[in-house]
Tab-separated table of C-alpha atoms in Angstrom:
chain	number	residue	atom	x	y	z
A	758	MET	CA	35.995	-6.350	-112.935
A	759	ALA	CA	38.849	-8.642	-113.779
A	760	VAL	CA	38.372	-10.880	-116.763
A	761	LYS	CA	39.281	-14.560	-116.501
A	762	GLY	CA	42.091	-15.536	-118.665
A	763	GLU	CA	45.916	-15.915	-118.509
A	764	ASP	CA	46.907	-12.811	-120.301
A	765	VAL	CA	43.766	-10.643	-120.427
A	766	PHE	CA	42.480	-8.282	-117.728
A	767	VAL	CA	41.123	-4.775	-117.167
A	768	CYS	CA	41.023	-2.552	-114.135
A	769	ILE	CA	37.998	-2.336	-111.872
A	770	VAL	CA	35.733	0.634	-112.641
A	771	PHE	CA	35.241	2.640	-109.450
A	772	GLY	CA	32.991	5.343	-110.561
A	773	LEU	CA	33.091	8.854	-112.074
A	774	ALA	CA	36.031	11.142	-112.084
A	775	LEU	CA	35.501	14.379	-110.140
A	776	VAL	CA	37.230	17.541	-111.221
A	777	GLY	CA	39.121	20.161	-109.018
A	778	PHE	CA	40.470	20.511	-105.526
A	779	VAL	CA	38.386	20.264	-102.307
A	780	TYR	CA	39.118	20.367	-98.597
A	781	VAL	CA	38.512	17.015	-96.899
A	782	THR	CA	39.122	15.652	-93.416
A	783	VAL	CA	41.063	12.431	-92.996
A	784	ARG	CA	41.582	11.105	-89.428
A	785	GLY	CA	40.721	14.579	-88.228
A	786	VAL	CA	43.382	16.393	-90.313
A	787	GLY	CA	42.354	18.786	-92.915
A	788	ILE	CA	44.017	18.038	-96.297
A	789	ILE	CA	44.049	19.612	-99.705
A	790	CYS	CA	42.770	16.917	-102.073
A	791	ASP	CA	43.189	16.552	-105.891
A	792	TYR	CA	40.755	13.955	-107.059
A	793	PHE	CA	43.058	12.949	-109.935
A	794	ARG	CA	45.967	12.275	-107.593
A	795	GLY	CA	44.398	11.553	-104.184
A	796	PRO	CA	44.977	13.678	-100.960
A	797	LEU	CA	48.333	15.405	-100.688
A	798	CYS	CA	49.157	13.640	-97.463
A	799	PRO	CA	51.834	14.810	-95.270
A	800	MET	CA	55.262	13.467	-95.760
A	801	ALA	CA	58.518	13.023	-93.711
A	802	TYR	CA	60.769	12.737	-96.676
A	803	ASN	CA	64.484	12.886	-95.568
A	804	PRO	CA	66.895	12.411	-98.567
A	805	ASP	CA	69.848	12.975	-96.362
A	806	GLY	CA	68.642	10.351	-93.794
A	807	LEU	CA	67.790	7.965	-96.634
A	808	GLY	CA	71.423	8.233	-98.065
A	809	TYR	CA	72.986	7.834	-94.730
A	810	GLU	CA	71.061	4.685	-93.772
A	811	LEU	CA	71.686	3.002	-97.065
A	812	LYS	CA	75.314	3.706	-96.746
A	813	ASN	CA	75.688	2.752	-92.955
A	814	LYS	CA	73.060	0.198	-92.370
A	815	LEU	CA	72.840	-1.807	-95.628
A	816	PHE	CA	76.126	-3.840	-95.429
A	817	GLY	CA	77.919	-5.083	-98.647
A	818	GLN	CA	75.465	-3.687	-101.168
A	819	HIS	CA	77.235	-0.916	-102.827
A	820	LEU	CA	75.269	-1.423	-105.962
A	821	ALA	CA	71.757	-1.689	-104.463
A	822	SER	CA	72.409	1.336	-102.234
A	823	ARG	CA	73.503	3.551	-105.064
A	824	VAL	CA	70.749	2.434	-107.545
A	825	ILE	CA	67.948	2.687	-104.917
A	826	LEU	CA	69.117	6.240	-103.625
A	827	LYS	CA	69.355	7.642	-107.092
A	828	ALA	CA	65.855	6.084	-108.094
A	829	VAL	CA	64.045	7.323	-104.887
A	830	LYS	CA	65.532	10.833	-104.786
A	831	GLY	CA	64.935	11.402	-108.539
A	832	PHE	CA	61.424	10.145	-108.221
A	833	MET	CA	60.688	12.350	-105.143
A	834	ALA	CA	62.103	15.422	-106.769
A	835	ASP	CA	59.821	15.100	-109.780
A	836	PRO	CA	56.515	17.151	-109.090
A	837	ASN	CA	54.813	15.459	-111.906
A	838	PRO	CA	56.096	11.956	-112.620
A	839	SER	CA	54.755	9.989	-115.508
A	840	LYS	CA	54.446	6.778	-113.700
A	841	PRO	CA	54.809	5.218	-110.262
A	842	LEU	CA	58.355	4.260	-108.981
A	843	VAL	CA	58.688	0.442	-109.461
A	844	LEU	CA	61.580	-1.313	-108.044
A	845	SER	CA	62.207	-5.052	-108.119
A	846	LEU	CA	64.741	-6.251	-105.474
A	847	HIS	CA	66.436	-9.573	-106.099
A	848	GLY	CA	68.841	-11.739	-104.132
A	849	SER	CA	69.319	-14.522	-101.747
A	850	SER	CA	67.716	-14.598	-98.419
A	851	GLY	CA	69.159	-12.295	-95.709
A	852	THR	CA	70.952	-9.811	-98.134
A	853	GLY	CA	68.970	-6.823	-97.212
A	854	LYS	CA	65.890	-6.527	-99.268
A	855	ASN	CA	63.518	-6.106	-96.377
A	856	LEU	CA	65.868	-3.812	-94.654
A	857	VAL	CA	65.762	-1.572	-97.795
A	858	ALA	CA	62.086	-1.380	-97.769
A	859	LYS	CA	62.163	-0.449	-94.075
A	860	ILE	CA	64.777	2.224	-94.741
A	861	ILE	CA	62.817	3.821	-97.638
A	862	ALA	CA	59.543	3.819	-95.371
A	863	GLN	CA	61.358	5.367	-92.461
A	864	ASN	CA	62.626	8.207	-94.636
A	865	LEU	CA	59.587	8.930	-96.553
A	866	PHE	CA	56.721	8.519	-94.159
A	867	GLU	CA	55.816	9.615	-90.621
A	868	GLY	CA	55.693	6.393	-88.644
A	869	GLY	CA	57.983	4.600	-91.127
A	870	GLU	CA	56.953	0.957	-91.906
A	871	PHE	CA	54.064	1.475	-89.470
A	872	SER	CA	52.551	4.408	-91.480
A	873	SER	CA	49.140	4.011	-92.789
A	874	GLN	CA	50.638	4.858	-96.223
A	875	VAL	CA	52.823	1.823	-96.230
A	876	HIS	CA	51.159	-1.435	-97.210
A	877	LEU	CA	52.934	-4.685	-97.039
A	878	PHE	CA	51.694	-8.099	-98.926
A	879	ILE	CA	53.413	-11.310	-98.347
A	880	ALA	CA	52.377	-13.733	-100.927
A	881	THR	CA	52.164	-16.965	-98.833
A	882	HIS	CA	50.172	-14.999	-96.147
A	883	HIS	CA	47.883	-12.758	-98.081
A	884	PHE	CA	47.275	-14.897	-101.116
A	885	PRO	CA	47.794	-18.541	-100.008
A	886	HIS	CA	44.951	-20.199	-101.964
A	887	PRO	CA	44.937	-20.679	-105.684
A	888	ALA	CA	41.210	-21.271	-105.672
A	889	HIS	CA	40.582	-17.846	-104.342
A	890	LEU	CA	42.553	-16.126	-107.086
A	891	GLU	CA	39.784	-14.107	-108.608
A	892	THR	CA	38.753	-12.833	-105.128
A	893	TYR	CA	42.373	-11.858	-104.364
A	894	LYS	CA	42.458	-9.922	-107.790
A	895	VAL	CA	39.452	-7.895	-106.855
A	896	GLN	CA	40.468	-7.242	-103.257
A	897	LEU	CA	44.108	-6.307	-104.178
A	898	GLN	CA	42.845	-3.796	-106.846
A	899	GLN	CA	40.340	-2.243	-104.466
A	900	TRP	CA	42.962	-2.020	-101.685
A	901	ILE	CA	45.485	-0.302	-103.875
A	902	ARG	CA	42.963	2.118	-105.454
A	903	GLY	CA	41.252	2.947	-102.244
A	904	ASN	CA	44.590	3.776	-100.379
A	905	VAL	CA	45.977	5.837	-103.230
A	906	SER	CA	42.631	7.780	-103.289
A	907	THR	CA	43.216	8.395	-99.598
A	908	CYS	CA	47.049	9.263	-100.012
A	909	ALA	CA	48.604	9.690	-103.330
A	910	ARG	CA	52.035	9.096	-101.859
A	911	SER	CA	51.637	5.543	-100.770
A	912	MET	CA	53.940	2.722	-100.763
A	913	PHE	CA	53.188	-0.920	-101.580
A	914	ILE	CA	55.625	-3.665	-100.790
A	915	PHE	CA	55.152	-7.159	-102.251
A	916	ASP	CA	57.297	-9.730	-100.582
A	917	GLU	CA	57.861	-13.331	-101.680
A	918	MET	CA	57.349	-12.556	-105.321
A	919	ASP	CA	58.828	-15.881	-106.203
A	920	LYS	CA	55.851	-17.427	-104.583
A	921	MET	CA	53.212	-15.096	-105.982
A	922	ASN	CA	50.783	-16.162	-108.671
A	923	PRO	CA	51.816	-14.484	-111.928
A	924	VAL	CA	48.086	-13.956	-112.790
A	925	LEU	CA	47.740	-11.929	-109.736
A	926	THR	CA	50.859	-10.014	-110.422
A	927	ASP	CA	49.575	-8.915	-113.938
A	928	THR	CA	46.479	-7.467	-112.109
A	929	LEU	CA	48.864	-4.648	-110.969
A	930	LYS	CA	49.686	-3.483	-114.435
A	931	CYS	CA	47.123	-0.844	-114.915
A	932	PHE	CA	48.522	0.816	-111.662
A	933	LEU	CA	52.144	0.901	-112.736
A	934	ASP	CA	52.002	1.917	-116.440
A	935	HIS	CA	52.138	5.471	-117.878
A	936	TYR	CA	48.538	6.430	-117.323
A	937	ALA	CA	47.640	9.897	-116.266
A	938	GLN	CA	44.774	8.461	-114.334
A	939	VAL	CA	42.767	5.216	-114.046
A	940	ASP	CA	39.122	5.588	-113.148
A	941	GLY	CA	39.766	9.243	-112.142
A	942	VAL	CA	42.762	8.432	-109.826
A	943	SER	CA	46.351	8.952	-110.703
A	944	PHE	CA	48.866	6.452	-109.363
A	945	THR	CA	51.934	8.211	-110.536
A	946	HIS	CA	53.091	9.424	-107.188
A	947	ALA	CA	52.947	5.895	-105.585
A	948	ILE	CA	55.881	3.473	-105.026
A	949	PHE	CA	55.779	-0.315	-105.635
A	950	LEU	CA	58.521	-2.482	-104.218
A	951	PHE	CA	58.904	-6.235	-105.255
A	952	LEU	CA	60.967	-8.532	-103.144
A	953	SER	CA	62.176	-11.806	-104.473
A	954	ASN	CA	64.875	-14.402	-103.899
A	955	GLN	CA	64.518	-15.228	-107.717
A	956	GLY	CA	67.611	-14.439	-109.604
A	957	GLY	CA	69.875	-14.904	-106.521
A	958	HIS	CA	71.775	-17.775	-108.290
A	959	LEU	CA	72.743	-15.519	-111.034
A	960	ILE	CA	73.916	-12.738	-108.770
A	961	ASN	CA	75.873	-15.346	-106.450
A	962	GLN	CA	77.472	-16.731	-109.527
A	963	MET	CA	78.570	-13.261	-110.790
A	964	ALA	CA	80.047	-12.406	-107.282
A	965	LEU	CA	81.871	-15.838	-107.284
A	966	GLU	CA	83.248	-15.253	-110.887
A	967	PHE	CA	84.626	-11.722	-109.798
A	968	TRP	CA	86.261	-13.243	-106.794
A	969	GLU	CA	87.927	-15.903	-108.996
A	970	ALA	CA	89.120	-13.307	-111.317
A	971	ASP	CA	90.674	-11.481	-108.420
A	972	ARG	CA	88.289	-8.462	-108.980
A	973	GLN	CA	86.600	-6.478	-106.257
A	974	ARG	CA	82.959	-6.934	-105.693
A	975	GLU	CA	82.575	-3.106	-105.714
A	976	GLU	CA	83.413	-3.369	-109.423
A	977	ILE	CA	80.151	-5.118	-110.158
A	978	GLU	CA	77.478	-2.873	-111.830
A	979	LEU	CA	73.979	-3.265	-113.183
A	980	ASN	CA	75.339	-3.688	-116.783
A	981	SER	CA	78.243	-6.095	-115.627
A	982	GLN	CA	77.896	-9.054	-118.006
A	983	GLY	CA	74.330	-8.021	-118.566
A	984	LEU	CA	73.369	-8.509	-115.035
A	985	GLU	CA	70.076	-6.671	-114.859
A	986	THR	CA	68.917	-7.995	-118.269
A	987	ALA	CA	69.821	-11.575	-117.026
A	988	ILE	CA	67.724	-11.192	-113.991
A	989	ASN	CA	64.780	-9.875	-116.080
A	990	LYS	CA	64.962	-12.875	-118.329
A	991	ASP	CA	65.298	-15.244	-115.347
A	992	VAL	CA	62.135	-14.264	-113.613
A	993	PHE	CA	60.113	-13.873	-116.849
A	994	ASN	CA	61.014	-17.494	-117.918
A	995	ASN	CA	60.820	-19.234	-114.627
A	996	LYS	CA	57.385	-20.820	-113.918
A	997	ASN	CA	58.064	-20.553	-110.198
A	998	SER	CA	58.386	-16.826	-110.430
A	999	GLY	CA	55.624	-14.303	-109.871
A	1000	PHE	CA	56.793	-12.627	-112.938
A	1001	TRP	CA	56.541	-15.648	-115.201
A	1002	ARG	CA	55.588	-14.400	-118.637
A	1003	SER	CA	54.209	-11.286	-116.844
A	1004	SER	CA	52.805	-8.275	-118.774
A	1005	LEU	CA	54.689	-6.117	-116.308
A	1006	LEU	CA	57.850	-7.151	-117.916
A	1007	ASP	CA	56.503	-7.074	-121.434
A	1008	SER	CA	55.446	-3.523	-120.823
A	1009	HIS	CA	58.799	-2.558	-119.172
A	1010	VAL	CA	56.939	-0.842	-116.142
A	1011	VAL	CA	59.642	-2.082	-113.655
A	1012	ASP	CA	62.220	0.914	-113.585
A	1013	TYR	CA	65.097	-1.188	-112.071
A	1014	PHE	CA	65.857	-4.879	-111.327
A	1015	VAL	CA	68.210	-4.384	-108.392
A	1016	PRO	CA	70.605	-7.196	-107.431
A	1017	PHE	CA	71.625	-7.747	-103.846
A	1018	LEU	CA	75.011	-9.516	-103.692
A	1019	PRO	CA	75.824	-12.393	-101.408
A	1020	LEU	CA	77.318	-11.196	-98.083
A	1021	GLU	CA	80.855	-12.200	-97.016
A	1022	TYR	CA	82.180	-12.862	-93.610
A	1023	LYS	CA	83.010	-9.144	-92.922
A	1024	HIS	CA	79.611	-8.119	-93.772
A	1025	VAL	CA	77.968	-10.650	-91.322
A	1026	PHE	CA	80.336	-9.444	-88.804
A	1027	MET	CA	79.105	-5.909	-89.193
A	1028	CYS	CA	75.581	-7.208	-88.859
A	1029	ALA	CA	76.470	-8.914	-85.677
A	1030	LEU	CA	77.839	-5.678	-84.254
A	1031	ALA	CA	74.897	-3.745	-85.487
A	1032	GLU	CA	72.445	-6.182	-83.686
A	1033	MET	CA	74.537	-5.716	-80.450
A	1034	SER	CA	74.008	-1.948	-80.685
A	1035	ALA	CA	70.244	-2.485	-81.326
A	1036	LEU	CA	70.068	-4.527	-78.224
A	1037	GLY	CA	71.808	-1.996	-76.224
A	1038	LEU	CA	74.890	-4.050	-75.750
A	1039	ALA	CA	78.443	-2.901	-75.824
A	1040	PRO	CA	80.367	-3.873	-78.943
A	1041	ASP	CA	81.976	-7.282	-78.337
A	1042	THR	CA	84.199	-8.291	-81.313
A	1043	SER	CA	85.055	-11.697	-79.751
A	1044	MET	CA	81.291	-12.646	-79.512
A	1045	ALA	CA	80.720	-11.278	-82.966
A	1046	ARG	CA	83.376	-13.512	-84.504
A	1047	ASN	CA	81.817	-16.463	-82.657
A	1048	VAL	CA	78.397	-15.715	-84.076
A	1049	VAL	CA	79.769	-15.242	-87.658
A	1050	ALA	CA	81.857	-18.360	-87.474
A	1051	ASP	CA	78.820	-20.465	-86.665
A	1052	MET	CA	77.007	-19.378	-89.918
A	1053	PRO	CA	76.919	-21.658	-92.956
A	1054	TYR	CA	78.926	-20.370	-95.955
A	1055	PHE	CA	79.306	-21.404	-99.646
A	1056	PRO	CA	81.024	-22.714	-101.623
A	1057	GLN	CA	81.738	-25.352	-99.084
A	1058	GLU	CA	85.694	-25.268	-99.367
A	1059	GLU	CA	86.178	-21.634	-99.811
A	1060	ARG	CA	83.396	-20.414	-97.396
A	1061	LEU	CA	83.145	-17.070	-99.155
A	1062	PHE	CA	79.566	-16.129	-98.795
A	1063	SER	CA	76.985	-16.611	-96.061
A	1064	VAL	CA	74.198	-18.969	-97.042
A	1065	LYS	CA	71.608	-16.977	-94.808
A	1066	GLY	CA	73.098	-13.543	-95.277
A	1067	CYS	CA	72.675	-11.779	-92.164
A	1068	LYS	CA	69.226	-13.667	-91.346
A	1069	SER	CA	69.364	-15.374	-88.035
A	1070	VAL	CA	72.409	-13.440	-86.652
A	1071	LYS	CA	70.092	-11.747	-84.057
A	1072	GLN	CA	68.900	-15.248	-82.937
A	1073	ARG	CA	72.431	-16.769	-82.854
A	1074	LEU	CA	73.731	-13.654	-80.973
A	1075	LYS	CA	71.167	-14.265	-78.121
A	1076	TYR	CA	72.667	-17.687	-77.696
A	1077	TYR	CA	76.009	-16.094	-76.589
A	1078	ILE	CA	74.556	-13.490	-74.329
């Protein structure tokens, strides 16, 4: 059970490890099960679809698209990974972090984001009361352990990491590190996604500096001016971050800190056209321009980047229909 204290915790003990493979039935379906990795549940992995959707649905995010595609494809191609895949997505609201989580789910699991193998946690919804922190820690560990025991290929999404209690974040360390197994279960085939607005100001500032230097945003890389390292330090040292002085960062279990760039007018325009298509409407560039023009931008004079990204585009579009 979890031990009280800011920096000290251990994983919950769930019983004896069993050896070998057995045939079990889950939801009426026969599955070969390895007790050290959990049942080898059916997948719907589509690497071509993943690449296509990241390229054609994630607007203005050349860097995030490339890093995420490479990370996921590399992880899925490894039959014996040494640890789970852990990605931390950072950027301002509306830049595509939740969309990426949805795209990954749709191209890995039957049922996509609605699959029983995909688990979403929203900090302010699932862990709202600081007084219940100890209970949350136990419940969270039980949920992760139980679901990975059911399906080794499971994905856990933690949204609003900037509002997550860092003590609760540290509870996850035992599942993310280089352990062959924890209490008889291996978590090395699982995927963990952390979504946060934290670090967005650093990313936005870099995008602005590239524009001021007359450089293309597509030139921005993970190592541009130490961007990935800067994000790591920012979330580690910020008391309002779920990663504040977190053992996850000390232990380097996060594989990539992925920056999401602020969206320009042209990207929001593409979002508007995509929303029209999703609503079954014929493309109307005039309507799309009206929607995009109504959005707030920054800096105030230059109006370069959308304050809300593509968030609220759908709602504003309905106003013009």
